[in-house]
Amino acid sequence: MLEVFMYPVSGILKLWHLLFASFLDESMAWLVAIVFLVLTVRSFIAPLNWLSVRSGRISALMRPEAYAIRDRLNAATTVEEAVAALQDQKELHERYKYNPLVGCLPVFIIVPFFLGLYQVVLRASRIGQVDHVGLLTPGDVTSFRAALLNGVPITDFARDHRDLVVPLLVLAIGFTVLNMIITQYRSFLTLQFDEKVPRRVFWLMFAMIILLPWILWSTAMSGPIPVAIIFYWAWTYLYTLVQTLVYEYIMYRRYPLTDAVIQLRRDSFRAWRNKETKKNKNPEGLSKEDLRAKRKHHAQILGEARKQIRLNSQQAAQKEAE
């Protein structure tokens, strides 16, 4: 599957190399082509990254109202009450122009392109690689492998050239750690501490901030990682950091957190710190059978309400068409 994404990425690398080779030597042309490959591919998918980041912030901004509607929906005992709550939920999403799929869909496009970008550089750097790498011909691959960075072949293992690699690796680690800290702080500002799953994801990502530098260092210093990959890491992590800073500035100016969102987070932190329990899911003390029947009845109410919402939408669409 990665080969599909390697073709456009390798094509971009080849075009940049052809351009720069017209006035630079082969080694410098390949190095600059790697930099511009990162800039091109990352800039192409930057709007998708922004959609994901923006979707997360909008979700946080609408959370106070969304939680109130959710409580009404959970407490609905009739189809009419459920329809009213679902209609308010729909209007809330329309008012904020929020689509839950927007936050998830970009990932399925971004990740393959990331992997394709990484695989092109890795395979072209691999010792003994003489076959095509995407759109790179065997001649291109041979030329790539002959490129030098400060007199060191970019296909040599990074562990054999510590004097050259360590500064690049330190920069790469610094860029990515700083980026993760900024991203984690953004999550911290809207984290609902009294909800188990978001809280655990937050602590997992916090642990990654500590572990990732060791993982990158260990991989570079002991694994079969070419110098070209370390060079690529430094530039792609720098791009990611700059992109994150730009996104943070845009969100600060256009999508600032409201007092209601801040207060909701404070309440959740206070509840978590005081170890307050969630509302009793069975306040009436029903038996398991009765509780199961009640939940089934509520699910039926929600099902009928959603059918009614869809029917209303279809009727409204027909009237507009007429």
PDB file of C-alpha atoms in Angstrom:
ATOM      1  CA  MET A   1       0.000   0.000   0.000  1.00  0.00           C
ATOM      2  CA  LEU A   2       2.860   2.396   0.775  1.00  0.00           C
ATOM      3  CA  GLU A   3       4.068   2.112  -2.822  1.00  0.00           C
ATOM      4  CA  VAL A   4       0.983   4.052  -3.947  1.00  0.00           C
ATOM      5  CA  PHE A   5       2.056   7.058  -1.873  1.00  0.00           C
ATOM      6  CA  MET A   6       5.730   6.629  -2.746  1.00  0.00           C
ATOM      7  CA  TYR A   7       5.086   7.454  -6.413  1.00  0.00           C
ATOM      8  CA  PRO A   8       3.906  11.066  -5.971  1.00  0.00           C
ATOM      9  CA  VAL A   9       6.462  11.670  -3.202  1.00  0.00           C
ATOM     10  CA  SER A  10       9.356  10.257  -5.241  1.00  0.00           C
ATOM     11  CA  GLY A  11       8.153  12.235  -8.258  1.00  0.00           C
ATOM     12  CA  ILE A  12       8.335  15.455  -6.254  1.00  0.00           C
ATOM     13  CA  LEU A  13      11.834  14.556  -5.031  1.00  0.00           C
ATOM     14  CA  LYS A  14      12.951  13.867  -8.600  1.00  0.00           C
ATOM     15  CA  LEU A  15      11.531  17.143  -9.923  1.00  0.00           C
ATOM     16  CA  TRP A  16      13.255  19.169  -7.211  1.00  0.00           C
ATOM     17  CA  HIS A  17      16.530  17.361  -7.884  1.00  0.00           C
ATOM     18  CA  LEU A  18      16.301  18.044 -11.621  1.00  0.00           C
ATOM     19  CA  LEU A  19      15.680  21.712 -10.891  1.00  0.00           C
ATOM     20  CA  PHE A  20      18.528  22.182  -8.414  1.00  0.00           C
ATOM     21  CA  ALA A  21      20.968  19.974 -10.355  1.00  0.00           C
ATOM     22  CA  SER A  22      20.885  22.569 -13.131  1.00  0.00           C
ATOM     23  CA  PHE A  23      22.936  24.982 -11.014  1.00  0.00           C
ATOM     24  CA  LEU A  24      24.187  22.930  -8.013  1.00  0.00           C
ATOM     25  CA  ASP A  25      26.458  19.920  -7.777  1.00  0.00           C
ATOM     26  CA  GLU A  26      24.821  16.497  -7.410  1.00  0.00           C
ATOM     27  CA  SER A  27      25.328  16.171  -3.640  1.00  0.00           C
ATOM     28  CA  MET A  28      23.973  19.620  -2.825  1.00  0.00           C
ATOM     29  CA  ALA A  29      21.104  19.154  -5.293  1.00  0.00           C
ATOM     30  CA  TRP A  30      19.948  15.974  -3.514  1.00  0.00           C
ATOM     31  CA  LEU A  31      20.254  17.543  -0.048  1.00  0.00           C
ATOM     32  CA  VAL A  32      18.280  20.622  -1.062  1.00  0.00           C
ATOM     33  CA  ALA A  33      15.775  18.375  -2.863  1.00  0.00           C
ATOM     34  CA  ILE A  34      15.159  16.481   0.404  1.00  0.00           C
ATOM     35  CA  VAL A  35      14.469  19.782   2.180  1.00  0.00           C
ATOM     36  CA  PHE A  36      12.063  20.943  -0.523  1.00  0.00           C
ATOM     37  CA  LEU A  37      10.442  17.514  -0.622  1.00  0.00           C
ATOM     38  CA  VAL A  38       9.602  17.922   3.064  1.00  0.00           C
ATOM     39  CA  LEU A  39       8.336  21.468   2.466  1.00  0.00           C
ATOM     40  CA  THR A  40       6.210  20.419  -0.521  1.00  0.00           C
ATOM     41  CA  VAL A  41       4.575  17.314   0.932  1.00  0.00           C
ATOM     42  CA  ARG A  42       4.051  18.822   4.372  1.00  0.00           C
ATOM     43  CA  SER A  43       2.599  22.016   2.887  1.00  0.00           C
ATOM     44  CA  PHE A  44       0.259  19.940   0.729  1.00  0.00           C
ATOM     45  CA  ILE A  45      -1.203  18.152   3.748  1.00  0.00           C
ATOM     46  CA  ALA A  46      -1.010  21.165   6.089  1.00  0.00           C
ATOM     47  CA  PRO A  47      -4.664  22.155   5.402  1.00  0.00           C
ATOM     48  CA  LEU A  48      -5.737  18.664   6.476  1.00  0.00           C
ATOM     49  CA  ASN A  49      -3.719  19.041   9.667  1.00  0.00           C
ATOM     50  CA  TRP A  50      -5.430  22.355  10.274  1.00  0.00           C
ATOM     51  CA  LEU A  51      -8.877  20.821   9.788  1.00  0.00           C
ATOM     52  CA  SER A  52      -8.076  18.249  12.467  1.00  0.00           C
ATOM     53  CA  VAL A  53      -6.705  20.834  14.910  1.00  0.00           C
ATOM     54  CA  ARG A  54      -9.592  23.223  14.271  1.00  0.00           C
ATOM     55  CA  SER A  55     -12.139  20.434  14.722  1.00  0.00           C
ATOM     56  CA  GLY A  56     -10.659  19.621  18.117  1.00  0.00           C
ATOM     57  CA  ARG A  57     -10.857  23.245  19.253  1.00  0.00           C
ATOM     58  CA  ILE A  58     -14.441  23.673  18.020  1.00  0.00           C
ATOM     59  CA  SER A  59     -15.398  20.483  19.839  1.00  0.00           C
ATOM     60  CA  ALA A  60     -14.008  22.009  23.032  1.00  0.00           C
ATOM     61  CA  LEU A  61     -15.770  25.342  22.467  1.00  0.00           C
ATOM     62  CA  MET A  62     -19.173  23.726  22.040  1.00  0.00           C
ATOM     63  CA  ARG A  63     -18.637  21.273  24.911  1.00  0.00           C
ATOM     64  CA  PRO A  64     -20.623  23.155  27.621  1.00  0.00           C
ATOM     65  CA  GLU A  65     -23.727  23.282  25.438  1.00  0.00           C
ATOM     66  CA  ALA A  66     -23.110  19.789  24.067  1.00  0.00           C
ATOM     67  CA  TYR A  67     -22.905  18.324  27.573  1.00  0.00           C
ATOM     68  CA  ALA A  68     -26.180  19.994  28.554  1.00  0.00           C
ATOM     69  CA  ILE A  69     -27.888  18.545  25.476  1.00  0.00           C
ATOM     70  CA  ARG A  70     -26.342  15.141  26.187  1.00  0.00           C
ATOM     71  CA  ASP A  71     -27.807  15.182  29.697  1.00  0.00           C
ATOM     72  CA  ARG A  72     -31.229  16.064  28.295  1.00  0.00           C
ATOM     73  CA  LEU A  73     -30.945  13.242  25.781  1.00  0.00           C
ATOM     74  CA  ASN A  74     -29.987  10.729  28.452  1.00  0.00           C
ATOM     75  CA  ALA A  75     -32.904  11.856  30.601  1.00  0.00           C
ATOM     76  CA  ALA A  76     -35.463  11.781  27.771  1.00  0.00           C
ATOM     77  CA  THR A  77     -38.463   9.579  28.548  1.00  0.00           C
ATOM     78  CA  THR A  78     -40.495  10.284  25.409  1.00  0.00           C
ATOM     79  CA  VAL A  79     -39.768  10.412  21.703  1.00  0.00           C
ATOM     80  CA  GLU A  80     -40.736  14.092  21.656  1.00  0.00           C
ATOM     81  CA  GLU A  81     -38.143  14.962  24.309  1.00  0.00           C
ATOM     82  CA  ALA A  82     -35.462  13.011  22.449  1.00  0.00           C
ATOM     83  CA  VAL A  83     -36.376  14.674  19.138  1.00  0.00           C
ATOM     84  CA  ALA A  84     -36.105  18.114  20.739  1.00  0.00           C
ATOM     85  CA  ALA A  85     -32.684  17.284  22.198  1.00  0.00           C
ATOM     86  CA  LEU A  86     -31.409  15.819  18.915  1.00  0.00           C
ATOM     87  CA  GLN A  87     -32.694  18.830  17.013  1.00  0.00           C
ATOM     88  CA  ASP A  88     -30.868  21.151  19.404  1.00  0.00           C
ATOM     89  CA  GLN A  89     -27.740  19.034  18.947  1.00  0.00           C
ATOM     90  CA  LYS A  90     -28.021  19.340  15.173  1.00  0.00           C
ATOM     91  CA  GLU A  91     -28.503  23.105  15.408  1.00  0.00           C
ATOM     92  CA  LEU A  92     -25.491  23.334  17.724  1.00  0.00           C
ATOM     93  CA  HIS A  93     -23.299  21.534  15.182  1.00  0.00           C
ATOM     94  CA  GLU A  94     -24.599  23.758  12.384  1.00  0.00           C
ATOM     95  CA  ARG A  95     -23.983  26.913  14.410  1.00  0.00           C
ATOM     96  CA  TYR A  96     -20.381  25.915  15.060  1.00  0.00           C
ATOM     97  CA  LYS A  97     -20.023  24.348  11.580  1.00  0.00           C
ATOM     98  CA  TYR A  98     -18.839  21.189  13.284  1.00  0.00           C
ATOM     99  CA  ASN A  99     -18.565  17.782  11.646  1.00  0.00           C
ATOM    100  CA  PRO A 100     -17.150  14.954  13.811  1.00  0.00           C
ATOM    101  CA  LEU A 101     -15.754  13.182  10.737  1.00  0.00           C
ATOM    102  CA  VAL A 102     -13.599  16.185   9.830  1.00  0.00           C
ATOM    103  CA  GLY A 103     -11.396  15.565  12.850  1.00  0.00           C
ATOM    104  CA  CYS A 104     -10.821  11.904  11.965  1.00  0.00           C
ATOM    105  CA  LEU A 105     -10.734  11.759   8.165  1.00  0.00           C
ATOM    106  CA  PRO A 106      -7.515  13.797   7.652  1.00  0.00           C
ATOM    107  CA  VAL A 107      -5.548  11.245   9.670  1.00  0.00           C
ATOM    108  CA  PHE A 108      -6.257   8.548   7.079  1.00  0.00           C
ATOM    109  CA  ILE A 109      -4.742  10.796   4.401  1.00  0.00           C
ATOM    110  CA  ILE A 110      -1.911  12.369   6.390  1.00  0.00           C
ATOM    111  CA  VAL A 111      -0.406   9.195   7.852  1.00  0.00           C
ATOM    112  CA  PRO A 112       0.045   7.360   4.499  1.00  0.00           C
ATOM    113  CA  PHE A 113       1.741  10.447   3.042  1.00  0.00           C
ATOM    114  CA  PHE A 114       4.023  10.652   6.079  1.00  0.00           C
ATOM    115  CA  LEU A 115       4.942   6.997   5.650  1.00  0.00           C
ATOM    116  CA  GLY A 116       5.394   7.431   1.901  1.00  0.00           C
ATOM    117  CA  LEU A 117       7.718  10.382   2.474  1.00  0.00           C
ATOM    118  CA  TYR A 118       9.744   8.437   5.021  1.00  0.00           C
ATOM    119  CA  GLN A 119       9.901   5.297   2.878  1.00  0.00           C
ATOM    120  CA  VAL A 120      11.196   7.153  -0.190  1.00  0.00           C
ATOM    121  CA  VAL A 121      14.115   8.610   1.765  1.00  0.00           C
ATOM    122  CA  LEU A 122      14.759   5.318   3.582  1.00  0.00           C
ATOM    123  CA  ARG A 123      14.657   3.065   0.513  1.00  0.00           C
ATOM    124  CA  ALA A 124      16.727   5.414  -1.618  1.00  0.00           C
ATOM    125  CA  SER A 125      19.310   5.483   1.190  1.00  0.00           C
ATOM    126  CA  ARG A 126      19.383   1.718   1.685  1.00  0.00           C
ATOM    127  CA  ILE A 127      22.737   0.144   0.902  1.00  0.00           C
ATOM    128  CA  GLY A 128      22.554  -2.101  -2.164  1.00  0.00           C
ATOM    129  CA  GLN A 129      19.291  -0.498  -3.355  1.00  0.00           C
ATOM    130  CA  VAL A 130      19.532  -0.332  -7.154  1.00  0.00           C
ATOM    131  CA  ASP A 131      15.885  -0.859  -8.141  1.00  0.00           C
ATOM    132  CA  HIS A 132      13.288   1.783  -8.777  1.00  0.00           C
ATOM    133  CA  VAL A 133      12.062   3.694  -5.730  1.00  0.00           C
ATOM    134  CA  GLY A 134       8.719   4.973  -6.866  1.00  0.00           C
ATOM    135  CA  LEU A 135       9.530   7.187  -9.858  1.00  0.00           C
ATOM    136  CA  LEU A 136      13.252   7.276  -9.087  1.00  0.00           C
ATOM    137  CA  THR A 137      15.183   5.241 -11.651  1.00  0.00           C
ATOM    138  CA  PRO A 138      18.159   3.040 -10.714  1.00  0.00           C
ATOM    139  CA  GLY A 139      20.360   5.864 -12.018  1.00  0.00           C
ATOM    140  CA  ASP A 140      18.627   8.338  -9.708  1.00  0.00           C
ATOM    141  CA  VAL A 141      19.044   5.976  -6.761  1.00  0.00           C
ATOM    142  CA  THR A 142      22.748   5.503  -7.528  1.00  0.00           C
ATOM    143  CA  SER A 143      23.199   9.277  -7.771  1.00  0.00           C
ATOM    144  CA  PHE A 144      21.315   9.763  -4.504  1.00  0.00           C
ATOM    145  CA  ARG A 145      23.516   7.241  -2.725  1.00  0.00           C
ATOM    146  CA  ALA A 146      26.637   9.077  -3.909  1.00  0.00           C
ATOM    147  CA  ALA A 147      25.513  12.344  -2.313  1.00  0.00           C
ATOM    148  CA  LEU A 148      27.637  13.678   0.557  1.00  0.00           C
ATOM    149  CA  LEU A 149      26.774  15.697   3.650  1.00  0.00           C
ATOM    150  CA  ASN A 150      29.912  17.418   4.966  1.00  0.00           C
ATOM    151  CA  GLY A 151      31.974  14.773   3.225  1.00  0.00           C
ATOM    152  CA  VAL A 152      29.939  11.847   4.598  1.00  0.00           C
ATOM    153  CA  PRO A 153      27.826   9.648   2.278  1.00  0.00           C
ATOM    154  CA  ILE A 154      24.201  10.175   3.241  1.00  0.00           C
ATOM    155  CA  THR A 155      23.602   6.419   2.996  1.00  0.00           C
ATOM    156  CA  ASP A 156      26.211   5.633   5.675  1.00  0.00           C
ATOM    157  CA  PHE A 157      24.872   4.540   9.048  1.00  0.00           C
ATOM    158  CA  ALA A 158      24.374   7.457  11.419  1.00  0.00           C
ATOM    159  CA  ARG A 159      26.037   5.569  14.278  1.00  0.00           C
ATOM    160  CA  ASP A 160      29.354   5.607  12.362  1.00  0.00           C
ATOM    161  CA  HIS A 161      29.473   9.422  12.097  1.00  0.00           C
ATOM    162  CA  ARG A 162      28.563  10.760  15.525  1.00  0.00           C
ATOM    163  CA  ASP A 163      30.350  14.091  15.077  1.00  0.00           C
ATOM    164  CA  LEU A 164      28.110  14.886  12.122  1.00  0.00           C
ATOM    165  CA  VAL A 165      24.918  13.227  13.308  1.00  0.00           C
ATOM    166  CA  VAL A 166      24.709  14.246  16.984  1.00  0.00           C
ATOM    167  CA  PRO A 167      24.047  17.986  16.326  1.00  0.00           C
ATOM    168  CA  LEU A 168      21.350  17.118  13.767  1.00  0.00           C
ATOM    169  CA  LEU A 169      19.838  14.528  16.087  1.00  0.00           C
ATOM    170  CA  VAL A 170      19.786  16.923  19.047  1.00  0.00           C
ATOM    171  CA  LEU A 171      18.011  19.509  16.894  1.00  0.00           C
ATOM    172  CA  ALA A 172      15.495  16.927  15.642  1.00  0.00           C
ATOM    173  CA  ILE A 173      14.762  15.728  19.179  1.00  0.00           C
ATOM    174  CA  GLY A 174      14.485  19.292  20.460  1.00  0.00           C
ATOM    175  CA  PHE A 175      12.071  20.286  17.702  1.00  0.00           C
ATOM    176  CA  THR A 176       9.770  17.298  18.171  1.00  0.00           C
ATOM    177  CA  VAL A 177       9.782  17.467  21.987  1.00  0.00           C
ATOM    178  CA  LEU A 178       8.936  21.176  21.927  1.00  0.00           C
ATOM    179  CA  ASN A 179       6.164  20.473  19.431  1.00  0.00           C
ATOM    180  CA  MET A 180       4.748  17.723  21.652  1.00  0.00           C
ATOM    181  CA  ILE A 181       4.874  19.992  24.723  1.00  0.00           C
ATOM    182  CA  ILE A 182       2.926  22.716  22.895  1.00  0.00           C
ATOM    183  CA  THR A 183       0.369  20.205  21.629  1.00  0.00           C
ATOM    184  CA  GLN A 184       0.061  18.632  25.060  1.00  0.00           C
ATOM    185  CA  TYR A 185      -0.466  22.028  26.675  1.00  0.00           C
ATOM    186  CA  ARG A 186      -3.256  22.702  24.180  1.00  0.00           C
ATOM    187  CA  SER A 187      -4.894  19.431  25.243  1.00  0.00           C
ATOM    188  CA  PHE A 188      -4.358  20.273  28.913  1.00  0.00           C
ATOM    189  CA  LEU A 189      -6.327  23.517  28.555  1.00  0.00           C
ATOM    190  CA  THR A 190      -9.469  21.640  27.477  1.00  0.00           C
ATOM    191  CA  LEU A 191      -8.983  18.275  29.184  1.00  0.00           C
ATOM    192  CA  GLN A 192     -11.950  16.844  31.072  1.00  0.00           C
ATOM    193  CA  PHE A 193     -10.126  15.299  34.018  1.00  0.00           C
ATOM    194  CA  ASP A 194     -13.172  13.475  35.342  1.00  0.00           C
ATOM    195  CA  GLU A 195     -13.477  11.438  32.125  1.00  0.00           C
ATOM    196  CA  LYS A 196     -11.307   8.333  32.182  1.00  0.00           C
ATOM    197  CA  VAL A 197     -10.438   7.890  28.493  1.00  0.00           C
ATOM    198  CA  PRO A 198      -9.295  11.485  27.736  1.00  0.00           C
ATOM    199  CA  ARG A 199      -7.339  11.544  30.988  1.00  0.00           C
ATOM    200  CA  ARG A 200      -5.518   8.302  30.207  1.00  0.00           C
ATOM    201  CA  VAL A 201      -4.724   9.427  26.657  1.00  0.00           C
ATOM    202  CA  PHE A 202      -3.302  12.643  28.090  1.00  0.00           C
ATOM    203  CA  TRP A 203      -1.009  10.787  30.499  1.00  0.00           C
ATOM    204  CA  LEU A 204       0.038   8.400  27.736  1.00  0.00           C
ATOM    205  CA  MET A 205       1.074  11.306  25.521  1.00  0.00           C
ATOM    206  CA  PHE A 206       2.872  12.888  28.472  1.00  0.00           C
ATOM    207  CA  ALA A 207       4.849   9.671  28.884  1.00  0.00           C
ATOM    208  CA  MET A 208       5.699   9.779  25.173  1.00  0.00           C
ATOM    209  CA  ILE A 209       7.296  13.202  25.646  1.00  0.00           C
ATOM    210  CA  ILE A 210       9.701  11.549  28.068  1.00  0.00           C
ATOM    211  CA  LEU A 211      10.242   8.354  26.084  1.00  0.00           C
ATOM    212  CA  LEU A 212      10.485   9.714  22.541  1.00  0.00           C
ATOM    213  CA  PRO A 213      13.915  11.395  22.916  1.00  0.00           C
ATOM    214  CA  TRP A 214      15.361   8.113  24.191  1.00  0.00           C
ATOM    215  CA  ILE A 215      13.664   6.162  21.373  1.00  0.00           C
ATOM    216  CA  LEU A 216      14.993   8.478  18.653  1.00  0.00           C
ATOM    217  CA  TRP A 217      18.487   8.595  20.159  1.00  0.00           C
ATOM    218  CA  SER A 218      18.663   4.844  20.651  1.00  0.00           C
ATOM    219  CA  THR A 219      17.368   4.160  17.146  1.00  0.00           C
ATOM    220  CA  ALA A 220      19.831   6.551  15.520  1.00  0.00           C
ATOM    221  CA  MET A 221      22.859   5.501  17.557  1.00  0.00           C
ATOM    222  CA  SER A 222      22.343   1.736  17.466  1.00  0.00           C
ATOM    223  CA  GLY A 223      20.053   0.961  14.528  1.00  0.00           C
ATOM    224  CA  PRO A 224      20.748   0.758  10.788  1.00  0.00           C
ATOM    225  CA  ILE A 225      19.566   4.331  10.194  1.00  0.00           C
ATOM    226  CA  PRO A 226      21.166   6.242   7.284  1.00  0.00           C
ATOM    227  CA  VAL A 227      22.499   9.771   7.723  1.00  0.00           C
ATOM    228  CA  ALA A 228      19.861  10.913   5.199  1.00  0.00           C
ATOM    229  CA  ILE A 229      17.100   9.916   7.625  1.00  0.00           C
ATOM    230  CA  ILE A 230      18.601  12.014  10.445  1.00  0.00           C
ATOM    231  CA  PHE A 231      18.842  14.918   8.000  1.00  0.00           C
ATOM    232  CA  TYR A 232      15.209  14.317   7.067  1.00  0.00           C
ATOM    233  CA  TRP A 233      14.165  14.138  10.751  1.00  0.00           C
ATOM    234  CA  ALA A 234      15.705  17.518  11.513  1.00  0.00           C
ATOM    235  CA  TRP A 235      13.882  19.280   8.706  1.00  0.00           C
ATOM    236  CA  THR A 236      10.501  17.567   9.054  1.00  0.00           C
ATOM    237  CA  TYR A 237      10.402  18.119  12.835  1.00  0.00           C
ATOM    238  CA  LEU A 238      11.343  21.768  12.337  1.00  0.00           C
ATOM    239  CA  TYR A 239       8.486  22.128   9.862  1.00  0.00           C
ATOM    240  CA  THR A 240       6.095  20.462  12.313  1.00  0.00           C
ATOM    241  CA  LEU A 241       7.138  22.831  15.099  1.00  0.00           C
ATOM    242  CA  VAL A 242       6.683  25.941  12.953  1.00  0.00           C
ATOM    243  CA  GLN A 243       3.322  24.632  11.743  1.00  0.00           C
ATOM    244  CA  THR A 244       2.170  24.022  15.313  1.00  0.00           C
ATOM    245  CA  LEU A 245       3.201  27.541  16.368  1.00  0.00           C
ATOM    246  CA  VAL A 246       1.251  29.023  13.448  1.00  0.00           C
ATOM    247  CA  TYR A 247      -1.827  26.964  14.322  1.00  0.00           C
ATOM    248  CA  GLU A 248      -1.606  28.000  17.970  1.00  0.00           C
ATOM    249  CA  TYR A 249      -1.480  31.667  16.985  1.00  0.00           C
ATOM    250  CA  ILE A 250      -4.496  31.296  14.687  1.00  0.00           C
ATOM    251  CA  MET A 251      -6.515  29.519  17.381  1.00  0.00           C
ATOM    252  CA  TYR A 252      -5.530  32.118  19.971  1.00  0.00           C
ATOM    253  CA  ARG A 253      -6.798  34.895  17.705  1.00  0.00           C
ATOM    254  CA  ARG A 254      -9.819  33.240  16.074  1.00  0.00           C
ATOM    255  CA  TYR A 255     -10.931  30.516  18.477  1.00  0.00           C
ATOM    256  CA  PRO A 256     -10.113  31.649  22.037  1.00  0.00           C
ATOM    257  CA  LEU A 257     -11.418  29.522  24.885  1.00  0.00           C
ATOM    258  CA  THR A 258     -14.584  30.925  26.427  1.00  0.00           C
ATOM    259  CA  ASP A 259     -15.213  31.375  30.148  1.00  0.00           C
ATOM    260  CA  ALA A 260     -17.740  28.528  30.025  1.00  0.00           C
ATOM    261  CA  VAL A 261     -15.144  26.130  28.596  1.00  0.00           C
ATOM    262  CA  ILE A 262     -12.550  27.174  31.171  1.00  0.00           C
ATOM    263  CA  GLN A 263     -15.034  26.778  34.016  1.00  0.00           C
ATOM    264  CA  LEU A 264     -16.128  23.356  32.755  1.00  0.00           C
ATOM    265  CA  ARG A 265     -12.514  22.212  32.785  1.00  0.00           C
ATOM    266  CA  ARG A 266     -11.983  23.609  36.290  1.00  0.00           C
ATOM    267  CA  ASP A 267     -15.051  21.777  37.533  1.00  0.00           C
ATOM    268  CA  SER A 268     -13.822  18.538  35.992  1.00  0.00           C
ATOM    269  CA  PHE A 269     -10.393  18.975  37.582  1.00  0.00           C
ATOM    270  CA  ARG A 270     -11.965  19.673  40.961  1.00  0.00           C
ATOM    271  CA  ALA A 271     -14.176  16.597  40.657  1.00  0.00           C
ATOM    272  CA  TRP A 272     -11.194  14.428  39.713  1.00  0.00           C
ATOM    273  CA  ARG A 273      -8.978  15.836  42.462  1.00  0.00           C
ATOM    274  CA  ASN A 274     -11.681  15.318  45.082  1.00  0.00           C
ATOM    275  CA  LYS A 275     -12.334  11.845  43.622  1.00  0.00           C
ATOM    276  CA  GLU A 276     -15.989  12.628  43.174  1.00  0.00           C
ATOM    277  CA  THR A 277     -17.904   9.721  41.688  1.00  0.00           C
ATOM    278  CA  LYS A 278     -20.028   9.952  38.590  1.00  0.00           C
ATOM    279  CA  LYS A 279     -23.757  10.091  38.909  1.00  0.00           C
ATOM    280  CA  ASN A 280     -25.263   6.839  40.000  1.00  0.00           C
ATOM    281  CA  LYS A 281     -26.377   5.052  36.854  1.00  0.00           C
ATOM    282  CA  ASN A 282     -29.030   3.216  38.847  1.00  0.00           C
ATOM    283  CA  PRO A 283     -30.405   5.730  41.374  1.00  0.00           C
ATOM    284  CA  GLU A 284     -33.721   3.902  41.546  1.00  0.00           C
ATOM    285  CA  GLY A 285     -32.081   0.694  42.725  1.00  0.00           C
ATOM    286  CA  LEU A 286     -33.591  -1.376  39.920  1.00  0.00           C
ATOM    287  CA  SER A 287     -32.742  -5.008  39.441  1.00  0.00           C
ATOM    288  CA  LYS A 288     -30.438  -5.979  36.579  1.00  0.00           C
ATOM    289  CA  GLU A 289     -33.378  -7.153  34.500  1.00  0.00           C
ATOM    290  CA  ASP A 290     -35.372  -3.973  35.095  1.00  0.00           C
ATOM    291  CA  LEU A 291     -32.307  -1.820  34.443  1.00  0.00           C
ATOM    292  CA  ARG A 292     -31.643  -3.686  31.206  1.00  0.00           C
ATOM    293  CA  ALA A 293     -35.265  -3.238  30.161  1.00  0.00           C
ATOM    294  CA  LYS A 294     -35.097   0.480  30.975  1.00  0.00           C
ATOM    295  CA  ARG A 295     -31.968   0.917  28.875  1.00  0.00           C
ATOM    296  CA  LYS A 296     -33.547  -1.002  26.015  1.00  0.00           C
ATOM    297  CA  HIS A 297     -36.637   1.205  26.186  1.00  0.00           C
ATOM    298  CA  HIS A 298     -34.447   4.318  26.165  1.00  0.00           C
ATOM    299  CA  ALA A 299     -32.532   3.003  23.145  1.00  0.00           C
ATOM    300  CA  GLN A 300     -35.846   2.478  21.356  1.00  0.00           C
ATOM    301  CA  ILE A 301     -36.845   6.057  22.156  1.00  0.00           C
ATOM    302  CA  LEU A 302     -33.572   7.343  20.702  1.00  0.00           C
ATOM    303  CA  GLY A 303     -34.001   5.154  17.626  1.00  0.00           C
ATOM    304  CA  GLU A 304     -37.492   6.471  16.984  1.00  0.00           C
ATOM    305  CA  ALA A 305     -36.305  10.029  17.569  1.00  0.00           C
ATOM    306  CA  ARG A 306     -33.490   9.668  15.031  1.00  0.00           C
ATOM    307  CA  LYS A 307     -35.944   8.230  12.494  1.00  0.00           C
ATOM    308  CA  GLN A 308     -38.199  11.223  13.072  1.00  0.00           C
ATOM    309  CA  ILE A 309     -35.277  13.623  12.581  1.00  0.00           C
ATOM    310  CA  ARG A 310     -34.331  11.934   9.298  1.00  0.00           C
ATOM    311  CA  LEU A 311     -37.952  12.006   8.116  1.00  0.00           C
ATOM    312  CA  ASN A 312     -38.239  15.708   8.945  1.00  0.00           C
ATOM    313  CA  SER A 313     -35.012  16.412   7.042  1.00  0.00           C
ATOM    314  CA  GLN A 314     -36.258  14.508   3.985  1.00  0.00           C
ATOM    315  CA  GLN A 315     -39.571  16.365   4.016  1.00  0.00           C
ATOM    316  CA  ALA A 316     -37.786  19.704   4.319  1.00  0.00           C
ATOM    317  CA  ALA A 317     -35.513  18.800   1.399  1.00  0.00           C
ATOM    318  CA  GLN A 318     -38.516  17.846  -0.740  1.00  0.00           C
ATOM    319  CA  LYS A 319     -40.233  21.169  -0.001  1.00  0.00           C
ATOM    320  CA  GLU A 320     -37.089  23.076  -0.985  1.00  0.00           C
ATOM    321  CA  ALA A 321     -36.862  21.070  -4.219  1.00  0.00           C
ATOM    322  CA  GLU A 322     -40.451  21.943  -5.069  1.00  0.00           C
TER     323      GLU A 322
END
